[in-house]
Amino acid sequence: MDLDPVNEVDFKQGLLGFLSRAVTPFHAVRSLASELEQAGFTNWDGQVPLAPASGGAIFTRGGCIVAVKPGRRPLAEGGLRMVGAHTDSPCLMVKPNPEQEAAGYQQLGVEVYGGALLNPWFDRDLSLAGRVSYLAADGTLATALVDFKDPIAVIP
């Protein structure tokens, strides 16, 4: 399939924009959910059945997103078409209680997630992004997404 040059440029710019926003699985889900909402999808709790031919619904939980768009006919008559993907990828994750100090350097303890190739991580500027959990002012556990954007660390 060949794209015309204008659509190809739009596609590439859209992909690069998405990748710059999707720095972690949690950020990817937030970005995808936002794009689906702009396309007419609504949030869905997964409990109430969807009506045939509704505009579509999204269900999110952490690093997971499910998008559903029912067909015009009931499921038993029209069948089901499904596409799946995953949002996670190999990375270095900050450990709980990661603060360390050695030889006068402040360090963060990290662990490998997935089948990471480690050599590309060495001797390059690294930032920090992800989901943090914290105790809110009202005493409840809350979460927020963070992206420092600027480099703050290096693995020598």
Short mmCIF file of C-alpha atoms in Angstrom, two decimals:
data_model
loop_
_atom_site.label_atom_id
_atom_site.label_comp_id
_atom_site.label_asym_id
_atom_site.label_seq_id
_atom_site.Cartn_x
_atom_site.Cartn_y
_atom_site.Cartn_z
CA MET A 1 0.00 0.00 0.00
CA ASP A 2 1.49 3.31 -1.06
CA LEU A 3 0.59 6.48 0.78
CA ASP A 4 0.50 9.76 -1.05
CA PRO A 5 3.33 12.09 0.09
CA VAL A 6 1.04 14.39 2.11
CA ASN A 7 -0.57 11.50 4.02
CA GLU A 8 2.83 9.88 4.54
CA VAL A 9 4.16 13.09 6.14
CA ASP A 10 1.04 13.37 8.33
CA PHE A 11 1.39 9.71 9.32
CA LYS A 12 5.06 10.09 10.25
CA GLN A 13 4.44 13.29 12.21
CA GLY A 14 1.53 11.65 14.03
CA LEU A 15 3.63 8.60 14.88
CA LEU A 16 6.55 10.68 16.13
CA GLY A 17 4.17 12.81 18.21
CA PHE A 18 2.63 9.72 19.76
CA LEU A 19 6.04 8.19 20.53
CA SER A 20 7.17 11.41 22.23
CA ARG A 21 4.06 11.31 24.47
CA ALA A 22 4.15 7.53 25.08
CA VAL A 23 7.36 7.39 27.11
CA THR A 24 6.00 4.60 29.38
CA PRO A 25 3.12 2.11 29.05
CA PHE A 26 1.06 4.33 31.36
CA HIS A 27 1.68 7.40 29.19
CA ALA A 28 0.89 5.37 26.05
CA VAL A 29 -2.48 4.31 27.50
CA ARG A 30 -3.32 7.91 28.46
CA SER A 31 -2.41 9.14 24.96
CA LEU A 32 -4.35 6.35 23.21
CA ALA A 33 -7.40 6.94 25.44
CA SER A 34 -7.32 10.65 24.60
CA GLU A 35 -7.15 9.94 20.85
CA LEU A 36 -10.00 7.43 21.08
CA GLU A 37 -12.14 9.91 23.04
CA GLN A 38 -11.54 12.49 20.29
CA ALA A 39 -12.73 9.85 17.80
CA GLY A 40 -16.04 9.43 19.68
CA PHE A 41 -15.25 6.60 22.10
CA THR A 42 -16.45 6.93 25.69
CA ASN A 43 -15.13 5.55 28.97
CA TRP A 44 -16.59 2.20 29.94
CA ASP A 45 -16.42 0.41 33.28
CA GLY A 46 -16.68 -3.03 31.66
CA GLN A 47 -19.80 -3.89 33.67
CA VAL A 48 -22.68 -2.65 31.50
CA PRO A 49 -23.17 -4.42 28.13
CA LEU A 50 -22.53 -2.22 25.10
CA ALA A 51 -25.40 -1.58 22.71
CA PRO A 52 -24.93 -2.66 19.08
CA ALA A 53 -23.72 0.18 16.83
CA SER A 54 -22.72 2.41 19.77
CA GLY A 55 -19.87 4.82 19.05
CA GLY A 56 -17.35 2.61 20.81
CA ALA A 57 -15.97 2.43 24.30
CA ILE A 58 -12.62 2.29 26.03
CA PHE A 59 -11.66 0.59 29.25
CA THR A 60 -8.36 1.53 30.88
CA ARG A 61 -6.53 0.24 33.91
CA GLY A 62 -2.92 1.26 34.53
CA GLY A 63 -0.84 0.17 31.55
CA CYS A 64 -3.76 -1.61 29.86
CA ILE A 65 -6.32 -0.31 27.39
CA VAL A 66 -9.18 -2.12 25.69
CA ALA A 67 -11.15 -0.43 22.92
CA VAL A 68 -14.49 -1.90 21.85
CA LYS A 69 -16.70 -0.91 18.96
CA PRO A 70 -19.80 -3.09 18.65
CA GLY A 71 -21.08 -3.94 15.18
CA ARG A 72 -24.53 -3.21 13.82
CA ARG A 73 -25.83 -6.68 14.63
CA PRO A 74 -25.90 -8.57 17.93
CA LEU A 75 -22.68 -10.41 18.73
CA ALA A 76 -24.27 -13.86 18.26
CA GLU A 77 -25.22 -12.92 14.68
CA GLY A 78 -22.35 -10.70 13.57
CA GLY A 79 -19.45 -12.38 15.30
CA LEU A 80 -16.38 -10.69 16.72
CA ARG A 81 -13.28 -9.12 15.24
CA MET A 82 -10.45 -8.37 17.62
CA VAL A 83 -6.99 -6.83 17.39
CA GLY A 84 -4.54 -6.86 20.28
CA ALA A 85 -1.18 -5.39 21.18
CA HIS A 86 0.81 -4.65 24.30
CA THR A 87 2.13 -1.35 25.58
CA ASP A 88 5.11 -2.45 27.63
CA SER A 89 8.67 -2.83 26.46
CA PRO A 90 12.02 -3.73 28.00
CA CYS A 91 13.31 -1.00 30.28
CA LEU A 92 15.04 -0.24 33.53
CA MET A 93 12.63 0.20 36.45
CA VAL A 94 13.44 2.09 39.63
CA LYS A 95 13.26 -0.24 42.62
CA PRO A 96 11.21 0.51 45.75
CA ASN A 97 13.37 2.46 48.22
CA PRO A 98 16.00 3.04 45.51
CA GLU A 99 18.20 5.66 47.17
CA GLN A 100 21.83 4.60 47.45
CA GLU A 101 25.14 6.34 47.87
CA ALA A 102 28.54 4.97 46.91
CA ALA A 103 31.93 6.66 46.41
CA GLY A 104 30.28 10.05 46.97
CA TYR A 105 27.66 9.54 44.23
CA GLN A 106 23.91 9.55 44.68
CA GLN A 107 22.49 6.46 42.97
CA LEU A 108 19.10 4.96 42.17
CA GLY A 109 18.67 1.20 42.38
CA VAL A 110 17.15 -0.11 39.16
CA GLU A 111 16.12 -3.52 37.88
CA VAL A 112 15.76 -4.87 34.37
CA TYR A 113 12.20 -5.35 33.12
CA GLY A 114 11.78 -7.64 30.11
CA GLY A 115 14.48 -8.83 27.76
CA ALA A 116 16.46 -5.60 27.64
CA LEU A 117 19.66 -5.23 25.66
CA LEU A 118 21.80 -3.54 28.32
CA ASN A 119 24.68 -2.09 26.29
CA PRO A 120 22.57 0.69 24.69
CA TRP A 121 21.72 1.98 28.21
CA PHE A 122 25.36 2.57 29.21
CA ASP A 123 27.07 5.98 29.04
CA ARG A 124 24.09 7.92 27.78
CA ASP A 125 21.93 10.57 29.37
CA LEU A 126 18.80 9.09 30.92
CA SER A 127 15.60 10.68 32.17
CA LEU A 128 12.93 9.31 34.48
CA ALA A 129 9.27 8.71 33.65
CA GLY A 130 6.46 6.50 34.87
CA ARG A 131 3.67 6.21 37.39
CA VAL A 132 4.20 7.15 41.02
CA SER A 133 1.98 6.31 43.96
CA TYR A 134 1.73 8.67 46.90
CA LEU A 135 -0.33 9.37 49.98
CA ALA A 136 -2.75 12.20 49.17
CA ALA A 137 -3.63 14.97 51.60
CA ASP A 138 -6.93 13.21 52.43
CA GLY A 139 -5.04 10.04 53.43
CA THR A 140 -5.92 8.00 50.33
CA LEU A 141 -3.44 6.35 47.99
CA ALA A 142 -3.22 8.29 44.72
CA THR A 143 -1.20 7.90 41.52
CA ALA A 144 0.18 10.36 38.98
CA LEU A 145 2.19 10.14 35.79
CA VAL A 146 5.56 11.86 35.70
CA ASP A 147 8.02 12.60 32.91
CA PHE A 148 11.14 14.53 33.87
CA LYS A 149 11.99 14.93 30.15
CA ASP A 150 15.48 16.29 30.91
CA PRO A 151 18.35 13.90 31.61
CA ILE A 152 18.99 13.31 35.31
CA ALA A 153 21.17 10.18 35.34
CA VAL A 154 23.70 8.03 33.54
CA ILE A 155 24.74 4.39 33.88
CA PRO A 156 28.53 4.47 33.61
#
